Amino acid sequence: MKLSSKLLMISASTLLGFGSVAPAFTANAASVKTASRSYQNRQIKVNYRYAKNMVIKNKTGLSGKTTALFSRKANPTTGATGGYADLLVGLKGWGYKFTTTQKKRIASSLVINSKSTAADYANAIQGLKAVGLNPTKFKPAGAKKAVNLVSSLYRQSMSKQTPNVKSQVLLALTMSSTFKRPSNAKFSITSLAKSLVADQQSNNGWAYNNTAASVDSDTTSMAITALAHSKSSLSAVKSALTKGQAYLKANVTPSGAYGYVFNGKTVANANSTAEAIIALSSKQATVKYANGYFTTNQAASPLRAMLGYVNKTGSIKGATSQLIGVGQVNLATAAYRQALKGHSIYTVK
């Protein structure tokens, strides 16, 4: 996934408690439309089926213009289309059993070499871990021997990376307790968390290009989730999380969805809302806001708003890429359901 673009945002899972930044529910709760269990099940079922079939058919979409999901010919620098990690992690969260054929296809397609970026490594680690392959003993396409992608990622420089890349790297390296930092690492989980905290803007959010004018809910949700998943006890991290949570509270749209700012107006969409839901889906202390509200002026909960973008086929209305749209919505619903059971979708055994 090309993480420098706001259209290609990915996601996360564990979030610290809101504490005082989130309001208590009031007697006006009935005015906010939530997603009933039956509505959730209906929309989730078709969306999950679409996501599953993309992997089965190795396609980025099931109708219209589409291309191969995993293919070195279609994507010579990575071997996969941007957004694949979200898709695989979401399916894993729903308990999908990847077949031997699918695992072999993924393993034989992914490209990791001297030109690979930190984002490439992070996506590969997330995707491989999700399907049940070992990122620390992975033989990339065209390689003569297996390599440790975790160690290789630790040797990448983080000094000039965007907040999106830093977030994805934090998520990738904290997916498993078995991932070890090598002695020649260029950074640590703690130093990377500090660096991401330093990227927070004066309005409490994060921006894909590190400017206050470009702060958005997608990048902010990713940063919040990554910092929380780092499990850092640093006071600076805790403070950044509280401020970031306040940003999400203040920037939910009247519809209950989230969006990006274009020409001074917020354009609500499924993907931005999915990012926020993933960030809210942590533990029972915070997950209620995913299908609840920050203000009674909301027409609906974020979950209800997001599921409203799901078509009868399971595709996503208005998505510029069905791989990204379907993948992120499926990831968000899986993260939400996992959170209700006290689990994090980004912690994979």
Short mmCIF file of C-alpha atoms in Angstrom, two decimals:
data_model
loop_
_atom_site.label_atom_id
_atom_site.label_comp_id
_atom_site.label_asym_id
_atom_site.label_seq_id
_atom_site.Cartn_x
_atom_site.Cartn_y
_atom_site.Cartn_z
CA MET A 1 0.00 0.00 0.00
CA LYS A 2 1.25 3.47 -0.87
CA LEU A 3 0.97 5.03 2.55
CA SER A 4 1.79 8.59 1.47
CA SER A 5 -1.65 8.99 -0.11
CA LYS A 6 -4.74 9.86 1.90
CA LEU A 7 -6.76 7.55 -0.36
CA LEU A 8 -4.71 4.56 0.73
CA MET A 9 -5.00 4.70 4.50
CA ILE A 10 -4.86 1.55 6.61
CA SER A 11 -5.82 0.74 9.91
CA ALA A 12 -5.40 -0.47 13.63
CA SER A 13 -6.88 -1.80 16.85
CA THR A 14 -5.96 -1.08 20.50
CA LEU A 15 -6.91 2.31 21.99
CA LEU A 16 -6.54 3.66 25.51
CA GLY A 17 -9.65 4.69 27.41
CA PHE A 18 -11.25 8.01 26.54
CA GLY A 19 -11.53 9.13 30.13
CA SER A 20 -12.84 12.67 30.30
CA VAL A 21 -12.66 13.41 26.56
CA ALA A 22 -15.73 11.30 25.76
CA PRO A 23 -19.15 12.35 27.04
CA ALA A 24 -21.43 10.05 28.98
CA PHE A 25 -24.60 8.79 27.35
CA THR A 26 -27.72 10.87 28.06
CA ALA A 27 -31.46 10.49 27.90
CA ASN A 28 -31.34 11.66 24.28
CA ALA A 29 -29.71 8.44 23.15
CA ALA A 30 -32.83 7.43 21.22
CA SER A 31 -32.23 10.30 18.81
CA VAL A 32 -29.01 8.68 17.55
CA LYS A 33 -29.58 5.79 15.16
CA THR A 34 -27.40 2.79 15.96
CA ALA A 35 -26.72 -0.41 14.03
CA SER A 36 -28.95 -3.18 15.29
CA ARG A 37 -27.43 -6.63 15.53
CA SER A 38 -29.57 -7.88 12.64
CA TYR A 39 -28.57 -4.91 10.47
CA GLN A 40 -24.92 -5.45 11.34
CA ASN A 41 -25.11 -9.14 10.49
CA ARG A 42 -26.79 -8.49 7.14
CA GLN A 43 -24.32 -5.83 6.00
CA ILE A 44 -21.27 -7.57 7.42
CA LYS A 45 -22.21 -10.86 5.74
CA VAL A 46 -22.29 -9.44 2.21
CA ASN A 47 -19.17 -7.31 2.76
CA TYR A 48 -17.24 -10.28 4.16
CA ARG A 49 -18.33 -12.46 1.23
CA TYR A 50 -17.07 -9.84 -1.22
CA ALA A 51 -13.73 -9.61 0.62
CA LYS A 52 -13.35 -13.37 0.72
CA ASN A 53 -14.09 -13.72 -2.98
CA MET A 54 -11.43 -11.16 -3.88
CA VAL A 55 -8.84 -13.46 -2.29
CA ILE A 56 -10.35 -16.58 -3.83
CA LYS A 57 -10.46 -15.06 -7.32
CA ASN A 58 -7.23 -13.06 -6.81
CA LYS A 59 -8.97 -9.89 -8.01
CA THR A 60 -9.08 -6.32 -6.72
CA GLY A 61 -12.80 -6.16 -7.48
CA LEU A 62 -15.58 -8.46 -8.61
CA SER A 63 -17.05 -6.30 -11.38
CA GLY A 64 -16.01 -3.53 -13.72
CA LYS A 65 -12.35 -2.66 -14.19
CA THR A 66 -10.23 -4.94 -12.02
CA THR A 67 -6.75 -6.41 -11.89
CA ALA A 68 -4.87 -9.17 -10.10
CA LEU A 69 -4.62 -8.80 -6.35
CA PHE A 70 -1.31 -10.69 -6.07
CA SER A 71 0.85 -10.52 -9.18
CA ARG A 72 4.45 -9.51 -9.87
CA LYS A 73 3.45 -8.64 -13.42
CA ALA A 74 0.70 -6.24 -12.32
CA ASN A 75 2.74 -4.83 -9.42
CA PRO A 76 6.43 -5.39 -10.18
CA THR A 77 7.79 -3.43 -7.19
CA THR A 78 5.64 -5.06 -4.48
CA GLY A 79 3.92 -8.08 -6.01
CA ALA A 80 0.54 -7.01 -4.64
CA THR A 81 -1.95 -4.18 -5.05
CA GLY A 82 -1.96 -1.45 -2.39
CA GLY A 83 -4.45 -2.26 0.35
CA TYR A 84 -3.86 -6.00 0.45
CA ALA A 85 -2.69 -6.03 4.09
CA ASP A 86 -5.98 -4.54 5.33
CA LEU A 87 -7.89 -7.17 3.39
CA LEU A 88 -5.89 -10.08 4.80
CA VAL A 89 -5.87 -8.85 8.41
CA GLY A 90 -9.63 -8.25 8.27
CA LEU A 91 -10.32 -11.74 6.93
CA LYS A 92 -8.07 -13.20 9.62
CA GLY A 93 -10.08 -11.27 12.20
CA TRP A 94 -13.24 -12.95 10.98
CA GLY A 95 -11.62 -16.37 11.21
CA TYR A 96 -11.16 -16.98 7.50
CA LYS A 97 -9.01 -20.05 6.77
CA PHE A 98 -6.53 -19.27 4.04
CA THR A 99 -5.91 -22.24 1.77
CA THR A 100 -2.51 -23.67 0.92
CA THR A 101 -2.94 -22.44 -2.65
CA GLN A 102 -3.70 -18.91 -1.45
CA LYS A 103 -0.69 -18.88 0.88
CA LYS A 104 1.60 -20.09 -1.90
CA ARG A 105 0.25 -17.44 -4.26
CA ILE A 106 0.90 -14.69 -1.72
CA ALA A 107 4.36 -15.99 -0.81
CA SER A 108 5.42 -16.38 -4.45
CA SER A 109 4.11 -12.94 -5.43
CA LEU A 110 5.36 -10.56 -2.73
CA VAL A 111 8.51 -8.71 -3.75
CA ILE A 112 11.03 -7.66 -1.10
CA ASN A 113 14.47 -6.49 -2.18
CA SER A 114 17.02 -3.69 -1.72
CA LYS A 115 14.56 -1.18 -3.19
CA SER A 116 11.72 -2.05 -0.82
CA THR A 117 10.50 0.73 1.45
CA ALA A 118 9.60 0.62 5.14
CA ALA A 119 5.96 0.65 4.05
CA ASP A 120 6.57 -2.39 1.83
CA TYR A 121 8.09 -4.27 4.76
CA ALA A 122 5.29 -3.28 7.14
CA ASN A 123 2.57 -4.39 4.71
CA ALA A 124 4.33 -7.67 4.00
CA ILE A 125 4.74 -8.45 7.72
CA GLN A 126 1.09 -7.71 8.41
CA GLY A 127 -0.15 -9.70 5.43
CA LEU A 128 2.09 -12.72 5.97
CA LYS A 129 1.30 -12.89 9.68
CA ALA A 130 -2.42 -12.68 8.95
CA VAL A 131 -2.43 -15.64 6.55
CA GLY A 132 -0.29 -17.81 8.84
CA LEU A 133 3.14 -17.42 7.25
CA ASN A 134 6.25 -16.47 9.21
CA PRO A 135 7.65 -13.00 8.36
CA THR A 136 10.88 -13.81 10.18
CA LYS A 137 11.60 -16.72 7.83
CA PHE A 138 10.23 -15.56 4.50
CA LYS A 139 11.64 -16.28 1.07
CA PRO A 140 10.63 -13.36 -1.19
CA ALA A 141 9.89 -13.79 -4.85
CA GLY A 142 13.14 -14.28 -6.76
CA ALA A 143 15.27 -14.65 -3.61
CA LYS A 144 17.65 -17.57 -3.09
CA LYS A 145 17.22 -17.77 0.66
CA ALA A 146 14.79 -16.80 3.40
CA VAL A 147 15.08 -13.45 5.16
CA ASN A 148 13.85 -11.99 8.43
CA LEU A 149 11.51 -9.17 7.41
CA VAL A 150 11.17 -7.98 11.00
CA SER A 151 14.93 -7.50 11.37
CA SER A 152 15.07 -5.90 7.93
CA LEU A 153 12.35 -3.42 8.86
CA TYR A 154 14.17 -2.51 12.07
CA ARG A 155 17.18 -1.60 9.92
CA GLN A 156 15.17 0.92 7.88
CA SER A 157 15.54 4.60 8.76
CA MET A 158 12.48 6.24 10.27
CA SER A 159 13.82 9.80 10.36
CA LYS A 160 12.03 11.00 7.22
CA GLN A 161 9.00 8.71 7.20
CA THR A 162 5.45 10.08 7.15
CA PRO A 163 3.11 9.60 10.13
CA ASN A 164 1.22 6.99 8.11
CA VAL A 165 4.32 4.89 7.56
CA LYS A 166 5.39 5.23 11.18
CA SER A 167 1.94 4.07 12.28
CA GLN A 168 2.02 1.06 9.99
CA VAL A 169 5.51 0.12 11.12
CA LEU A 170 4.45 0.31 14.78
CA LEU A 171 1.47 -1.93 14.05
CA ALA A 172 3.54 -4.44 12.10
CA LEU A 173 6.28 -4.76 14.70
CA THR A 174 3.84 -5.13 17.61
CA MET A 175 1.67 -7.82 15.99
CA SER A 176 3.50 -10.61 17.79
CA SER A 177 5.53 -10.92 20.98
CA THR A 178 7.89 -13.21 19.05
CA PHE A 179 9.14 -10.33 16.89
CA LYS A 180 12.58 -9.43 18.19
CA ARG A 181 14.57 -6.22 17.70
CA PRO A 182 18.05 -6.93 16.26
CA SER A 183 21.20 -5.48 17.81
CA ASN A 184 21.86 -3.31 14.74
CA ALA A 185 18.36 -1.78 14.67
CA LYS A 186 18.07 1.89 13.71
CA PHE A 187 15.14 2.49 16.05
CA SER A 188 13.08 0.93 18.82
CA ILE A 189 9.34 0.76 19.48
CA THR A 190 9.82 3.49 22.09
CA SER A 191 11.80 5.84 19.86
CA LEU A 192 9.35 5.35 17.00
CA ALA A 193 6.42 6.11 19.31
CA LYS A 194 8.20 9.30 20.43
CA SER A 195 8.76 10.29 16.81
CA LEU A 196 5.08 9.79 15.99
CA VAL A 197 4.09 11.86 19.03
CA ALA A 198 6.33 14.66 17.75
CA ASP A 199 4.33 14.67 14.49
CA GLN A 200 1.09 15.61 16.27
CA GLN A 201 -0.14 19.03 15.18
CA SER A 202 -1.40 21.94 17.28
CA ASN A 203 -5.04 21.02 16.61
CA ASN A 204 -4.46 17.58 18.21
CA GLY A 205 -4.52 15.60 14.97
CA TRP A 206 -1.98 14.12 12.57
CA ALA A 207 -1.53 14.84 8.85
CA TYR A 208 -0.26 12.63 6.05
CA ASN A 209 2.14 15.41 5.02
CA ASN A 210 2.89 16.70 8.53
CA THR A 211 1.18 20.09 8.16
CA ALA A 212 -1.57 21.46 10.40
CA ALA A 213 -3.65 22.46 7.39
CA SER A 214 -3.83 18.85 6.21
CA VAL A 215 -4.77 17.14 9.47
CA ASP A 216 -7.44 14.50 8.86
CA SER A 217 -9.31 11.80 10.76
CA ASP A 218 -7.73 8.96 8.74
CA THR A 219 -4.15 9.76 9.70
CA THR A 220 -5.19 10.71 13.23
CA SER A 221 -7.01 7.41 13.73
CA MET A 222 -4.00 5.48 12.47
CA ALA A 223 -1.63 7.34 14.77
CA ILE A 224 -3.89 6.89 17.81
CA THR A 225 -4.22 3.18 17.17
CA ALA A 226 -0.54 2.62 16.50
CA LEU A 227 0.53 4.53 19.61
CA ALA A 228 -1.94 2.64 21.76
CA HIS A 229 -0.87 -0.69 20.27
CA SER A 230 2.73 0.13 21.13
CA LYS A 231 1.65 -0.13 24.79
CA SER A 232 4.06 2.64 25.69
CA SER A 233 3.90 3.91 29.27
CA LEU A 234 5.52 7.24 28.37
CA SER A 235 3.56 10.24 29.61
CA ALA A 236 4.07 11.94 26.24
CA VAL A 237 2.36 9.05 24.48
CA LYS A 238 -0.54 9.07 26.92
CA SER A 239 -0.96 12.81 26.47
CA ALA A 240 -0.86 12.49 22.67
CA LEU A 241 -3.52 9.79 22.79
CA THR A 242 -5.82 11.93 24.92
CA LYS A 243 -5.43 14.86 22.52
CA GLY A 244 -5.96 12.62 19.50
CA GLN A 245 -9.09 11.17 21.04
CA ALA A 246 -10.38 14.70 21.55
CA TYR A 247 -9.77 15.37 17.85
CA LEU A 248 -11.92 12.38 16.87
CA LYS A 249 -14.67 13.51 19.22
CA ALA A 250 -14.66 17.01 17.72
CA ASN A 251 -14.57 15.91 14.08
CA VAL A 252 -17.36 13.39 13.76
CA THR A 253 -19.82 14.69 11.13
CA PRO A 254 -23.56 15.20 11.79
CA SER A 255 -24.23 11.97 9.90
CA GLY A 256 -22.07 10.02 12.36
CA ALA A 257 -19.46 9.29 9.69
CA TYR A 258 -15.93 10.62 9.31
CA GLY A 259 -14.32 12.12 6.25
CA TYR A 260 -11.56 14.18 4.69
CA VAL A 261 -11.59 17.94 4.05
CA PHE A 262 -11.84 19.06 0.42
CA ASN A 263 -12.25 22.73 -0.54
CA GLY A 264 -13.06 23.57 3.04
CA LYS A 265 -15.78 20.94 3.42
CA THR A 266 -15.67 17.53 5.06
CA VAL A 267 -16.47 14.73 2.64
CA ALA A 268 -17.80 11.82 4.69
CA ASN A 269 -16.95 8.34 3.39
CA ALA A 270 -16.78 4.70 4.39
CA ASN A 271 -13.00 4.48 4.58
CA SER A 272 -12.47 7.41 6.94
CA THR A 273 -15.26 6.08 9.13
CA ALA A 274 -13.70 2.63 9.11
CA GLU A 275 -10.41 4.07 10.34
CA ALA A 276 -12.16 5.77 13.25
CA ILE A 277 -14.08 2.60 14.16
CA ILE A 278 -10.86 0.59 14.18
CA ALA A 279 -9.35 3.17 16.51
CA LEU A 280 -12.39 3.07 18.79
CA SER A 281 -12.41 -0.73 18.82
CA SER A 282 -10.10 -1.44 21.71
CA LYS A 283 -11.78 -2.75 24.82
CA GLN A 284 -15.21 -2.50 26.32
CA ALA A 285 -14.39 0.87 27.89
CA THR A 286 -14.20 2.54 24.46
CA VAL A 287 -15.83 0.26 21.91
CA LYS A 288 -19.31 1.54 22.85
CA TYR A 289 -18.55 4.76 20.96
CA ALA A 290 -18.24 2.87 17.68
CA ASN A 291 -21.95 2.10 17.82
CA GLY A 292 -22.80 5.00 20.11
CA TYR A 293 -22.23 8.72 19.93
CA PHE A 294 -20.11 11.66 21.03
CA THR A 295 -22.95 14.14 20.73
CA THR A 296 -26.70 13.76 20.45
CA ASN A 297 -26.50 15.94 17.34
CA GLN A 298 -25.21 12.87 15.48
CA ALA A 299 -27.85 11.29 13.26
CA ALA A 300 -26.24 7.87 13.66
CA SER A 301 -23.37 6.01 15.25
CA PRO A 302 -20.15 5.65 13.23
CA LEU A 303 -20.85 1.94 12.76
CA ARG A 304 -24.37 2.57 11.47
CA ALA A 305 -23.08 5.29 9.17
CA MET A 306 -20.28 3.11 7.78
CA LEU A 307 -22.50 0.11 7.15
CA GLY A 308 -24.84 2.37 5.22
CA TYR A 309 -22.15 2.55 2.52
CA VAL A 310 -22.27 -1.23 1.97
CA ASN A 311 -24.14 -2.17 -1.23
CA LYS A 312 -26.28 -5.29 -1.56
CA THR A 313 -23.38 -6.96 -3.35
CA GLY A 314 -21.01 -6.17 -0.48
CA SER A 315 -19.10 -3.53 -2.43
CA ILE A 316 -18.70 0.00 -1.06
CA LYS A 317 -20.57 3.02 -2.41
CA GLY A 318 -18.28 5.74 -3.73
CA ALA A 319 -15.05 3.80 -3.18
CA THR A 320 -12.30 4.76 -5.63
CA SER A 321 -10.93 1.24 -5.09
CA GLN A 322 -13.08 -1.68 -4.03
CA LEU A 323 -10.00 -3.40 -2.63
CA ILE A 324 -9.42 -0.50 -0.25
CA GLY A 325 -13.09 0.17 0.39
CA VAL A 326 -14.14 -3.42 1.01
CA GLY A 327 -10.90 -4.26 2.80
CA GLN A 328 -11.10 -1.41 5.30
CA VAL A 329 -14.79 -1.81 6.06
CA ASN A 330 -14.32 -5.54 6.60
CA LEU A 331 -11.31 -4.80 8.80
CA ALA A 332 -13.33 -2.30 10.83
CA THR A 333 -16.23 -4.66 11.48
CA ALA A 334 -13.85 -7.45 12.43
CA ALA A 335 -11.98 -5.11 14.79
CA TYR A 336 -15.27 -4.03 16.36
CA ARG A 337 -16.51 -7.58 16.93
CA GLN A 338 -13.11 -8.69 18.24
CA ALA A 339 -13.11 -5.74 20.65
CA LEU A 340 -16.46 -6.81 22.06
CA LYS A 341 -14.69 -10.00 23.12
CA GLY A 342 -11.73 -8.09 24.55
CA HIS A 343 -9.39 -8.94 21.68
CA SER A 344 -7.23 -6.81 19.39
CA ILE A 345 -7.36 -7.60 15.69
CA TYR A 346 -3.70 -6.60 15.31
CA THR A 347 -2.42 -9.06 17.88
CA VAL A 348 -1.97 -12.28 15.93
CA LYS A 349 -0.59 -15.49 17.40
#
